[in-house]
Amino acid sequence: MIDTDVVAEKSRQATEVLREQDVDAWLTFARETTEIADPCLPYVLGFDVVWPTVVLFTRDGDSHVILGRHDAPNAERLGVHEVHAYDESLREPLLDVLDATVPDEIAINYSKDVNTADGLTHGLYRRLVDLLDGTGYADRLVSAESVVGQLRGVKSPTERERVVAAAERTEALFEALAEAWDPSWSERAVSDWLHARMREEDLGSAWSWDYCPTVHHGGASEVGHTLPGDLTLPEGEVLHLDFGVRQDDYAADVQRLYFRGDRSDVPEELQSAFDDVRSAIETGKEALEPGVAGHEVDTAARERFLDLGRPEFMHGFGHQVGRRAHDGGTLLCPLWDRYGDAPRGTVRAGEIYTLELGVETEWGYVGLEEMVEVTADGAEYLVEPQRQFRTLSG
Amino acid sequence: MIDTDVVAEKSRQATEVLREQDVDAWLTFARETTEIADPCLPYVLGFDVVWPTVVLFTRDGDSHVILGRHDAPNAERLGVHEVHAYDESLREPLLDVLDATVPDEIAINYSKDVNTADGLTHGLYRRLVDLLDGTGYADRLVSAESVVGQLRGVKSPTERERVVAAAERTEALFEALAEAWDPSWSERAVSDWLHARMREEDLGSAWSWDYCPTVHHGGASEVGHTLPGDLTLPEGEVLHLDFGVRQDDYAADVQRLYFRGDRSDVPEELQSAFDDVRSAIETGKEALEPGVAGHEVDTAARERFLDLGRPEFMHGFGHQVGRRAHDGGTLLCPLWDRYGDAPRGTVRAGEIYTLELGVETEWGYVGLEEMVEVTADGAEYLVEPQRQFRTLSG
């Protein structure tokens, strides 16, 4: 079904973002969306199209969709945009709409750093330039990175509700797992158990199904984005899960830690690793507030962890969550080449982030990941953070 | 699970395609593949990655994957490519690999016309140009459209098997539907019944779930890519279905026609519409063979249909099927602006196409879509074509 609520809500927000950022027009260009689709489409259109399609917002508050005649009935039903149906080419209706607005700048969906704002393929970009040939508009194309970043990052009430609901479902599964867990289980069995619950409850995975959850059983498990393997969990070692469900198109992303044995048997060094991870996450959370740059939050957590005598973690401290587990826009990451400029982005109220880090120990990987929302003057956990090891018995 | 069979098979085929087309190197550049992913990745890698990742084939028969350390274990497990893991930037390992080959041309995944060959986003394109800055390689980037078109179009034995299996499962559901059908059913009920069977049998949809099947109940139904509605099927009218299942990652795409009533009650004019659609499809099929241009096949079917006194159909005659229902590469379409250059592509043996067209009548839309594979000297139906109306009783 078309998610009319979200499309209507985000389309209104799009106009506000254009005004706030002083952008004349925002153009999304797509085709054949079942194979590769601009991540902005679910926000501004909400249904698949076959023929080349443009969705155009202007600062005046107008929005237009120009699409093939066969795709048009869905656009009419959506009822959010002015609909322009074509039979052979979208050039003429597109130019008509642009000529009615004469934008100085047309923001389009490309970004070197932010994958969710980088939905325009290079071939379609060239095609757009061809379509605009001889009109002067081709020279006015700019990146919509900041438009998309704000639109996608700042959650509407409906979106926030859905992310919270996904986080709560994820927590409920973490809890149920502890009860069901059996010492005979391999990493794969842990994953299978969660997958079976998800199928029963009609839940999707926040990232690729096979890798969600990732499961690490003790010190012998290889850490990374790996498939769950055959290892069982030795007594006195740590089960680490990185997991999130996706429901109603919105995701959660959380890491949790379980110790096999009684809490009193947790080795001091292991408890100290847990405490240091918690402490660095808290320090990062304290640094998170509207107006700071993403990398400053990473630095706060990273320096705290180093000050505690821990090794540097070789990944970013946090990312946004929303429609996907990695939701793009501003990243709470170091200024490393692979993160591009995304860590220079400014944190905004209404955004939802993960805070995550960890350290390898002889008992297994000790990593936590919490979800927080940015408030007017700080950040709040979306659901209760993990404050001590869960225990597994048997 | 990683589809190692297909990745190994298509990776071997990729090297052959580079040699045949005299291309030095083919580079796929991706990141964060859960949100937007290059359609080539399932052929050359088969698992999701988080950090920027390059898969590079050379004409020498080498293949390399350069990826973030956390993603590397999957690449090692795949065992198809030489693996280069990095911590901060892929620039150095990428340049090392290129310097060992010194390709005159580097084909990358963009195409103005073929969406399956257009998986490189514009932002990643710019990032790639930056990565190659100062090396001279940036000036050697060319479109991999023809490489991807051939690789994806010409099916390996495993791929062909899977498409045939999907087509057979689709036919079985068409048959079961006729038995289960009840006159009280709305278009939505038809769709719900098929969806329930698909869930039971763990089948995916060949295109977006909500629009697969599309269902048209009689002359009052709006034709297009529309959601199934509340209409029931009047006696003496036509149920038209456009439908295909997807299993083991491969799809089918078929249109079928049902008449409510006895075959002897089919009005002469309606039968004549059916016969003319069949006839134009047969004419198109006869024109389909290795070496012809896609648009020539469209023209053969289109002219036949016009000769029979029918109105021109406002869509292409056929498209490829494989991993998706619309599988890109050469199209059997007219030289209309919206199809770009894809109809100029040359048909190859081993490709699988749909042949489809239809006409609106007072009893409903009369459209058929058949799946054929191109052989050494012609084309063969993948499954039995529809040669007469199926009937629905009640």
PDB file of C-alpha atoms in Angstrom, chain A residues 78-345:
ATOM      1  CA  LEU A  78      -1.783   9.636  -3.819  1.00  0.00           C
ATOM      2  CA  GLY A  79      -3.265  13.111  -4.119  1.00  0.00           C
ATOM      3  CA  VAL A  80      -0.187  14.976  -2.885  1.00  0.00           C
ATOM      4  CA  HIS A  81       1.350  16.396  -6.090  1.00  0.00           C
ATOM      5  CA  GLU A  82       0.113  18.020  -9.274  1.00  0.00           C
ATOM      6  CA  VAL A  83       0.207  15.123 -11.785  1.00  0.00           C
ATOM      7  CA  HIS A  84       1.590  15.466 -15.335  1.00  0.00           C
ATOM      8  CA  ALA A  85       1.220  12.225 -17.345  1.00  0.00           C
ATOM      9  CA  TYR A  86       3.146  11.725 -20.586  1.00  0.00           C
ATOM     10  CA  ASP A  87       3.148   9.148 -23.386  1.00  0.00           C
ATOM     11  CA  GLU A  88       6.524   9.456 -25.049  1.00  0.00           C
ATOM     12  CA  SER A  89       8.851  11.911 -23.343  1.00  0.00           C
ATOM     13  CA  LEU A  90       8.906  13.863 -20.122  1.00  0.00           C
ATOM     14  CA  ARG A  91      10.908  16.706 -21.641  1.00  0.00           C
ATOM     15  CA  GLU A  92       8.016  18.966 -22.524  1.00  0.00           C
ATOM     16  CA  PRO A  93       6.051  18.719 -19.266  1.00  0.00           C
ATOM     17  CA  LEU A  94       9.323  19.022 -17.318  1.00  0.00           C
ATOM     18  CA  LEU A  95      10.323  22.215 -19.123  1.00  0.00           C
ATOM     19  CA  ASP A  96       6.794  23.613 -18.728  1.00  0.00           C
ATOM     20  CA  VAL A  97       7.018  23.159 -14.979  1.00  0.00           C
ATOM     21  CA  LEU A  98      10.539  24.598 -14.765  1.00  0.00           C
ATOM     22  CA  ASP A  99       9.612  27.576 -16.953  1.00  0.00           C
ATOM     23  CA  ALA A 100       6.716  28.341 -14.618  1.00  0.00           C
ATOM     24  CA  THR A 101       9.169  28.556 -11.691  1.00  0.00           C
ATOM     25  CA  VAL A 102      12.501  29.624 -13.264  1.00  0.00           C
ATOM     26  CA  PRO A 103      14.617  28.346 -10.382  1.00  0.00           C
ATOM     27  CA  ASP A 104      18.129  29.795  -9.972  1.00  0.00           C
ATOM     28  CA  GLU A 105      19.280  26.498  -8.497  1.00  0.00           C
ATOM     29  CA  ILE A 106      17.849  23.007  -8.932  1.00  0.00           C
ATOM     30  CA  ALA A 107      18.957  20.601  -6.207  1.00  0.00           C
ATOM     31  CA  ILE A 108      19.320  16.977  -7.359  1.00  0.00           C
ATOM     32  CA  ASN A 109      20.082  13.804  -5.434  1.00  0.00           C
ATOM     33  CA  TYR A 110      23.818  13.288  -5.541  1.00  0.00           C
ATOM     34  CA  SER A 111      26.335  13.304  -2.742  1.00  0.00           C
ATOM     35  CA  LYS A 112      29.908  12.098  -2.523  1.00  0.00           C
ATOM     36  CA  ASP A 113      29.508  11.252   1.128  1.00  0.00           C
ATOM     37  CA  VAL A 114      25.907  10.580   2.057  1.00  0.00           C
ATOM     38  CA  ASN A 115      24.516   7.479   0.399  1.00  0.00           C
ATOM     39  CA  THR A 116      20.876   8.272   1.225  1.00  0.00           C
ATOM     40  CA  ALA A 117      21.250  11.598  -0.629  1.00  0.00           C
ATOM     41  CA  ASP A 118      22.988   9.892  -3.560  1.00  0.00           C
ATOM     42  CA  GLY A 119      20.091   8.215  -5.317  1.00  0.00           C
ATOM     43  CA  LEU A 120      20.552   9.715  -8.786  1.00  0.00           C
ATOM     44  CA  THR A 121      22.570   7.316 -10.907  1.00  0.00           C
ATOM     45  CA  HIS A 122      25.302   8.709 -13.121  1.00  0.00           C
ATOM     46  CA  GLY A 123      23.495   7.602 -16.285  1.00  0.00           C
ATOM     47  CA  LEU A 124      20.291   9.330 -15.223  1.00  0.00           C
ATOM     48  CA  TYR A 125      22.323  12.424 -14.345  1.00  0.00           C
ATOM     49  CA  ARG A 126      23.669  12.496 -17.892  1.00  0.00           C
ATOM     50  CA  ARG A 127      20.183  11.943 -19.225  1.00  0.00           C
ATOM     51  CA  LEU A 128      18.866  14.856 -17.164  1.00  0.00           C
ATOM     52  CA  VAL A 129      21.620  17.083 -18.514  1.00  0.00           C
ATOM     53  CA  ASP A 130      20.584  16.021 -22.044  1.00  0.00           C
ATOM     54  CA  LEU A 131      16.919  16.727 -21.294  1.00  0.00           C
ATOM     55  CA  LEU A 132      17.827  20.230 -20.133  1.00  0.00           C
ATOM     56  CA  ASP A 133      20.135  20.840 -23.092  1.00  0.00           C
ATOM     57  CA  GLY A 134      19.687  24.293 -24.575  1.00  0.00           C
ATOM     58  CA  THR A 135      17.576  25.586 -21.687  1.00  0.00           C
ATOM     59  CA  GLY A 136      20.221  26.937 -19.311  1.00  0.00           C
ATOM     60  CA  TYR A 137      18.843  24.794 -16.469  1.00  0.00           C
ATOM     61  CA  ALA A 138      21.612  22.198 -16.734  1.00  0.00           C
ATOM     62  CA  ASP A 139      24.083  24.743 -15.340  1.00  0.00           C
ATOM     63  CA  ARG A 140      21.873  25.298 -12.309  1.00  0.00           C
ATOM     64  CA  LEU A 141      22.050  21.743 -10.969  1.00  0.00           C
ATOM     65  CA  VAL A 142      23.463  21.489  -7.453  1.00  0.00           C
ATOM     66  CA  SER A 143      23.647  18.747  -4.839  1.00  0.00           C
ATOM     67  CA  ALA A 144      20.532  18.226  -2.709  1.00  0.00           C
ATOM     68  CA  GLU A 145      22.674  16.671   0.020  1.00  0.00           C
ATOM     69  CA  SER A 146      21.698  19.175   2.686  1.00  0.00           C
ATOM     70  CA  VAL A 147      18.014  19.141   1.675  1.00  0.00           C
ATOM     71  CA  VAL A 148      17.842  15.359   1.808  1.00  0.00           C
ATOM     72  CA  GLY A 149      19.953  15.218   4.967  1.00  0.00           C
ATOM     73  CA  GLN A 150      17.571  17.482   6.850  1.00  0.00           C
ATOM     74  CA  LEU A 151      14.402  15.979   5.372  1.00  0.00           C
ATOM     75  CA  ARG A 152      15.438  12.445   6.158  1.00  0.00           C
ATOM     76  CA  GLY A 153      17.223  13.154   9.411  1.00  0.00           C
ATOM     77  CA  VAL A 154      14.615  15.191  11.244  1.00  0.00           C
ATOM     78  CA  LYS A 155      11.836  12.744  11.988  1.00  0.00           C
ATOM     79  CA  SER A 156       8.177  13.608  11.725  1.00  0.00           C
ATOM     80  CA  PRO A 157       5.993  12.421  14.610  1.00  0.00           C
ATOM     81  CA  THR A 158       4.814   9.374  12.614  1.00  0.00           C
ATOM     82  CA  GLU A 159       8.386   8.445  11.757  1.00  0.00           C
ATOM     83  CA  ARG A 160       9.589   8.850  15.343  1.00  0.00           C
ATOM     84  CA  GLU A 161       6.744   6.629  16.575  1.00  0.00           C
ATOM     85  CA  ARG A 162       7.745   3.924  14.118  1.00  0.00           C
ATOM     86  CA  VAL A 163      11.446   3.979  15.018  1.00  0.00           C
ATOM     87  CA  VAL A 164      10.587   3.764  18.723  1.00  0.00           C
ATOM     88  CA  ALA A 165       8.246   0.864  18.002  1.00  0.00           C
ATOM     89  CA  ALA A 166      10.997  -0.948  16.062  1.00  0.00           C
ATOM     90  CA  ALA A 167      13.458  -0.399  18.917  1.00  0.00           C
ATOM     91  CA  GLU A 168      10.953  -1.745  21.448  1.00  0.00           C
ATOM     92  CA  ARG A 169      10.270  -4.850  19.324  1.00  0.00           C
ATOM     93  CA  THR A 170      14.012  -5.395  19.065  1.00  0.00           C
ATOM     94  CA  GLU A 171      14.437  -5.144  22.848  1.00  0.00           C
ATOM     95  CA  ALA A 172      11.579  -7.597  23.370  1.00  0.00           C
ATOM     96  CA  LEU A 173      13.373 -10.108  21.137  1.00  0.00           C
ATOM     97  CA  PHE A 174      16.662  -9.609  23.027  1.00  0.00           C
ATOM     98  CA  GLU A 175      14.786 -10.440  26.211  1.00  0.00           C
ATOM     99  CA  ALA A 176      12.967 -13.451  24.794  1.00  0.00           C
ATOM    100  CA  LEU A 177      16.250 -14.773  23.406  1.00  0.00           C
ATOM    101  CA  ALA A 178      17.813 -14.872  26.869  1.00  0.00           C
ATOM    102  CA  GLU A 179      14.940 -17.037  28.085  1.00  0.00           C
ATOM    103  CA  ALA A 180      14.979 -19.401  25.127  1.00  0.00           C
ATOM    104  CA  TRP A 181      18.761 -19.689  24.792  1.00  0.00           C
ATOM    105  CA  ASP A 182      20.302 -23.151  25.050  1.00  0.00           C
ATOM    106  CA  PRO A 183      24.019 -23.949  25.514  1.00  0.00           C
ATOM    107  CA  SER A 184      23.869 -26.331  22.551  1.00  0.00           C
ATOM    108  CA  TRP A 185      23.153 -23.415  20.216  1.00  0.00           C
ATOM    109  CA  SER A 186      25.693 -22.339  17.622  1.00  0.00           C
ATOM    110  CA  GLU A 187      25.868 -18.733  16.398  1.00  0.00           C
ATOM    111  CA  ARG A 188      23.759 -19.916  13.482  1.00  0.00           C
ATOM    112  CA  ALA A 189      21.148 -21.366  15.873  1.00  0.00           C
ATOM    113  CA  VAL A 190      20.900 -17.992  17.640  1.00  0.00           C
ATOM    114  CA  SER A 191      20.342 -16.328  14.273  1.00  0.00           C
ATOM    115  CA  ASP A 192      17.818 -18.988  13.219  1.00  0.00           C
ATOM    116  CA  TRP A 193      15.862 -18.552  16.431  1.00  0.00           C
ATOM    117  CA  LEU A 194      15.601 -14.791  15.948  1.00  0.00           C
ATOM    118  CA  HIS A 195      14.715 -15.239  12.270  1.00  0.00           C
ATOM    119  CA  ALA A 196      11.938 -17.674  13.181  1.00  0.00           C
ATOM    120  CA  ARG A 197      10.472 -15.156  15.667  1.00  0.00           C
ATOM    121  CA  MET A 198      10.716 -12.403  13.031  1.00  0.00           C
ATOM    122  CA  ARG A 199       8.886 -14.536  10.476  1.00  0.00           C
ATOM    123  CA  GLU A 200       6.177 -15.366  13.022  1.00  0.00           C
ATOM    124  CA  GLU A 201       5.738 -11.711  13.892  1.00  0.00           C
ATOM    125  CA  ASP A 202       6.054 -10.551  10.266  1.00  0.00           C
ATOM    126  CA  LEU A 203       9.084  -8.384  11.049  1.00  0.00           C
ATOM    127  CA  GLY A 204      11.772  -7.413   8.565  1.00  0.00           C
ATOM    128  CA  SER A 205      15.464  -7.061   9.292  1.00  0.00           C
ATOM    129  CA  ALA A 206      17.046  -3.630   9.680  1.00  0.00           C
ATOM    130  CA  TRP A 207      19.797  -4.661   7.271  1.00  0.00           C
ATOM    131  CA  SER A 208      20.458  -7.657   5.032  1.00  0.00           C
ATOM    132  CA  TRP A 209      18.531 -10.627   6.472  1.00  0.00           C
ATOM    133  CA  ASP A 210      21.481 -13.045   6.523  1.00  0.00           C
ATOM    134  CA  TYR A 211      23.639 -10.590   8.480  1.00  0.00           C
ATOM    135  CA  CYS A 212      20.929  -9.407  10.861  1.00  0.00           C
ATOM    136  CA  PRO A 213      21.617 -10.439  13.577  1.00  0.00           C
ATOM    137  CA  THR A 214      25.369 -10.707  13.548  1.00  0.00           C
ATOM    138  CA  VAL A 215      26.241 -13.124  16.323  1.00  0.00           C
ATOM    139  CA  HIS A 216      29.596 -13.557  18.073  1.00  0.00           C
ATOM    140  CA  HIS A 217      30.088 -16.465  20.444  1.00  0.00           C
ATOM    141  CA  GLY A 218      33.054 -15.830  22.719  1.00  0.00           C
ATOM    142  CA  GLY A 219      36.704 -15.054  22.172  1.00  0.00           C
ATOM    143  CA  ALA A 220      37.118 -17.444  19.230  1.00  0.00           C
ATOM    144  CA  SER A 221      34.545 -15.663  17.047  1.00  0.00           C
ATOM    145  CA  GLU A 222      35.725 -13.445  14.236  1.00  0.00           C
ATOM    146  CA  VAL A 223      34.381  -9.932  14.635  1.00  0.00           C
ATOM    147  CA  GLY A 224      32.943  -8.086  11.678  1.00  0.00           C
ATOM    148  CA  HIS A 225      30.031  -8.151   9.278  1.00  0.00           C
ATOM    149  CA  THR A 226      30.175 -11.906   9.095  1.00  0.00           C
ATOM    150  CA  LEU A 227      27.651 -14.685   8.807  1.00  0.00           C
ATOM    151  CA  PRO A 228      26.897 -16.535  12.054  1.00  0.00           C
ATOM    152  CA  GLY A 229      29.018 -19.672  12.222  1.00  0.00           C
ATOM    153  CA  ASP A 230      29.201 -23.040  13.983  1.00  0.00           C
ATOM    154  CA  LEU A 231      30.734 -21.878  17.261  1.00  0.00           C
ATOM    155  CA  THR A 232      28.862 -22.586  20.486  1.00  0.00           C
ATOM    156  CA  LEU A 233      29.317 -20.287  23.494  1.00  0.00           C
ATOM    157  CA  PRO A 234      31.844 -21.549  26.067  1.00  0.00           C
ATOM    158  CA  GLU A 235      30.910 -21.126  29.699  1.00  0.00           C
ATOM    159  CA  GLY A 236      32.185 -17.834  31.103  1.00  0.00           C
ATOM    160  CA  GLU A 237      32.301 -16.143  27.697  1.00  0.00           C
ATOM    161  CA  VAL A 238      30.280 -13.456  25.950  1.00  0.00           C
ATOM    162  CA  LEU A 239      27.485 -13.570  23.376  1.00  0.00           C
ATOM    163  CA  HIS A 240      27.486 -10.343  21.379  1.00  0.00           C
ATOM    164  CA  LEU A 241      24.544  -9.453  19.140  1.00  0.00           C
ATOM    165  CA  ASP A 242      24.175  -6.644  16.616  1.00  0.00           C
ATOM    166  CA  PHE A 243      20.547  -6.634  15.605  1.00  0.00           C
ATOM    167  CA  GLY A 244      17.459  -4.638  14.715  1.00  0.00           C
ATOM    168  CA  VAL A 245      14.033  -5.289  13.298  1.00  0.00           C
ATOM    169  CA  ARG A 246      12.296  -3.259  10.629  1.00  0.00           C
ATOM    170  CA  GLN A 247       8.543  -2.800  10.765  1.00  0.00           C
ATOM    171  CA  ASP A 248       6.254  -0.332   8.979  1.00  0.00           C
ATOM    172  CA  ASP A 249       9.348   0.626   6.934  1.00  0.00           C
ATOM    173  CA  TYR A 250      11.344   1.881   9.937  1.00  0.00           C
ATOM    174  CA  ALA A 251      14.321   0.241  11.597  1.00  0.00           C
ATOM    175  CA  ALA A 252      16.210  -0.230  14.844  1.00  0.00           C
ATOM    176  CA  ASP A 253      19.921  -0.952  15.340  1.00  0.00           C
ATOM    177  CA  VAL A 254      21.146  -2.125  18.738  1.00  0.00           C
ATOM    178  CA  GLN A 255      24.044  -4.163  20.156  1.00  0.00           C
ATOM    179  CA  ARG A 256      23.608  -6.235  23.286  1.00  0.00           C
ATOM    180  CA  LEU A 257      25.875  -8.389  25.476  1.00  0.00           C
ATOM    181  CA  TYR A 258      25.140 -11.623  27.315  1.00  0.00           C
ATOM    182  CA  PHE A 259      27.449 -13.483  29.711  1.00  0.00           C
ATOM    183  CA  ARG A 260      27.164 -17.256  30.017  1.00  0.00           C
ATOM    184  CA  GLY A 261      27.173 -17.923  33.735  1.00  0.00           C
ATOM    185  CA  ASP A 262      26.231 -16.095  36.922  1.00  0.00           C
ATOM    186  CA  ARG A 263      26.775 -12.382  37.128  1.00  0.00           C
ATOM    187  CA  SER A 264      29.131 -13.011  40.064  1.00  0.00           C
ATOM    188  CA  ASP A 265      31.346 -15.070  37.745  1.00  0.00           C
ATOM    189  CA  VAL A 266      31.985 -12.188  35.335  1.00  0.00           C
ATOM    190  CA  PRO A 267      35.787 -11.737  35.418  1.00  0.00           C
ATOM    191  CA  GLU A 268      36.898  -8.365  36.718  1.00  0.00           C
ATOM    192  CA  GLU A 269      38.721  -7.522  33.507  1.00  0.00           C
ATOM    193  CA  LEU A 270      35.637  -8.338  31.450  1.00  0.00           C
ATOM    194  CA  GLN A 271      33.427  -6.196  33.693  1.00  0.00           C
ATOM    195  CA  SER A 272      35.948  -3.407  33.356  1.00  0.00           C
ATOM    196  CA  ALA A 273      35.756  -3.639  29.551  1.00  0.00           C
ATOM    197  CA  PHE A 274      31.957  -3.426  29.765  1.00  0.00           C
ATOM    198  CA  ASP A 275      32.159  -0.427  32.095  1.00  0.00           C
ATOM    199  CA  ASP A 276      34.614   1.388  29.848  1.00  0.00           C
ATOM    200  CA  VAL A 277      32.404   0.853  26.791  1.00  0.00           C
ATOM    201  CA  ARG A 278      29.406   2.196  28.736  1.00  0.00           C
ATOM    202  CA  SER A 279      31.412   5.124  29.985  1.00  0.00           C
ATOM    203  CA  ALA A 280      32.597   6.137  26.502  1.00  0.00           C
ATOM    204  CA  ILE A 281      29.029   5.879  25.185  1.00  0.00           C
ATOM    205  CA  GLU A 282      27.792   8.116  28.018  1.00  0.00           C
ATOM    206  CA  THR A 283      30.534  10.627  27.296  1.00  0.00           C
ATOM    207  CA  GLY A 284      29.538  10.675  23.629  1.00  0.00           C
ATOM    208  CA  LYS A 285      25.876  11.068  24.530  1.00  0.00           C
ATOM    209  CA  GLU A 286      26.718  14.075  26.708  1.00  0.00           C
ATOM    210  CA  ALA A 287      28.458  15.702  23.741  1.00  0.00           C
ATOM    211  CA  LEU A 288      25.441  15.153  21.469  1.00  0.00           C
ATOM    212  CA  GLU A 289      23.216  18.227  21.070  1.00  0.00           C
ATOM    213  CA  PRO A 290      21.841  20.438  18.312  1.00  0.00           C
ATOM    214  CA  GLY A 291      24.514  22.483  16.598  1.00  0.00           C
ATOM    215  CA  VAL A 292      27.599  20.336  17.210  1.00  0.00           C
ATOM    216  CA  ALA A 293      29.404  18.747  14.265  1.00  0.00           C
ATOM    217  CA  GLY A 294      29.140  14.961  14.035  1.00  0.00           C
ATOM    218  CA  HIS A 295      32.878  14.380  14.364  1.00  0.00           C
ATOM    219  CA  GLU A 296      33.013  16.303  17.658  1.00  0.00           C
ATOM    220  CA  VAL A 297      30.703  13.732  19.215  1.00  0.00           C
ATOM    221  CA  ASP A 298      32.895  10.924  17.885  1.00  0.00           C
ATOM    222  CA  THR A 299      35.974  12.614  19.286  1.00  0.00           C
ATOM    223  CA  ALA A 300      34.428  12.944  22.753  1.00  0.00           C
ATOM    224  CA  ALA A 301      33.643   9.206  22.930  1.00  0.00           C
ATOM    225  CA  ARG A 302      36.891   8.156  21.245  1.00  0.00           C
ATOM    226  CA  GLU A 303      39.112  10.223  23.549  1.00  0.00           C
ATOM    227  CA  ARG A 304      37.284   8.996  26.616  1.00  0.00           C
ATOM    228  CA  PHE A 305      37.848   5.383  25.504  1.00  0.00           C
ATOM    229  CA  LEU A 306      41.553   6.049  24.865  1.00  0.00           C
ATOM    230  CA  ASP A 307      41.854   7.829  28.222  1.00  0.00           C
ATOM    231  CA  LEU A 308      40.530   4.668  29.835  1.00  0.00           C
ATOM    232  CA  GLY A 309      43.487   2.856  28.297  1.00  0.00           C
ATOM    233  CA  ARG A 310      41.455   1.125  25.598  1.00  0.00           C
ATOM    234  CA  PRO A 311      42.537   0.674  21.965  1.00  0.00           C
ATOM    235  CA  GLU A 312      41.061   2.932  19.303  1.00  0.00           C
ATOM    236  CA  PHE A 313      37.944   1.476  17.676  1.00  0.00           C
ATOM    237  CA  MET A 314      38.320   1.408  13.900  1.00  0.00           C
ATOM    238  CA  HIS A 315      34.811   2.582  13.009  1.00  0.00           C
ATOM    239  CA  GLY A 316      32.635   5.612  13.589  1.00  0.00           C
ATOM    240  CA  PHE A 317      30.867   6.214  16.902  1.00  0.00           C
ATOM    241  CA  GLY A 318      27.402   6.588  15.457  1.00  0.00           C
ATOM    242  CA  HIS A 319      25.057   6.957  12.517  1.00  0.00           C
ATOM    243  CA  GLN A 320      21.451   7.973  12.002  1.00  0.00           C
ATOM    244  CA  VAL A 321      18.606   5.477  12.051  1.00  0.00           C
ATOM    245  CA  GLY A 322      15.243   5.790  10.368  1.00  0.00           C
ATOM    246  CA  ARG A 323      13.956   4.078   7.297  1.00  0.00           C
ATOM    247  CA  ARG A 324      17.179   2.061   7.402  1.00  0.00           C
ATOM    248  CA  ALA A 325      19.634   1.074  10.083  1.00  0.00           C
ATOM    249  CA  HIS A 326      22.255   3.313   8.434  1.00  0.00           C
ATOM    250  CA  ASP A 327      20.188   6.317   7.551  1.00  0.00           C
ATOM    251  CA  GLY A 328      22.775   8.723   6.201  1.00  0.00           C
ATOM    252  CA  GLY A 329      23.123  12.460   6.613  1.00  0.00           C
ATOM    253  CA  THR A 330      25.374  13.655   9.418  1.00  0.00           C
ATOM    254  CA  LEU A 331      27.568  10.889  10.844  1.00  0.00           C
ATOM    255  CA  LEU A 332      29.093  10.786  14.333  1.00  0.00           C
ATOM    256  CA  CYS A 333      32.350   9.614  12.811  1.00  0.00           C
ATOM    257  CA  PRO A 334      35.998  10.661  12.705  1.00  0.00           C
ATOM    258  CA  LEU A 335      37.277  12.747   9.800  1.00  0.00           C
ATOM    259  CA  TRP A 336      38.565   9.693   7.979  1.00  0.00           C
ATOM    260  CA  ASP A 337      38.665   9.567   4.225  1.00  0.00           C
ATOM    261  CA  ARG A 338      36.062   6.835   3.993  1.00  0.00           C
ATOM    262  CA  TYR A 339      33.442   8.938   5.775  1.00  0.00           C
ATOM    263  CA  GLY A 340      33.954  11.936   3.473  1.00  0.00           C
ATOM    264  CA  ASP A 341      32.338  15.144   4.694  1.00  0.00           C
ATOM    265  CA  ALA A 342      29.418  13.475   6.461  1.00  0.00           C
ATOM    266  CA  PRO A 343      31.046  13.875   9.926  1.00  0.00           C
ATOM    267  CA  ARG A 344      31.218  17.655   9.304  1.00  0.00           C
ATOM    268  CA  GLY A 345      27.425  17.753   9.212  1.00  0.00           C
TER     269      GLY A 345
END
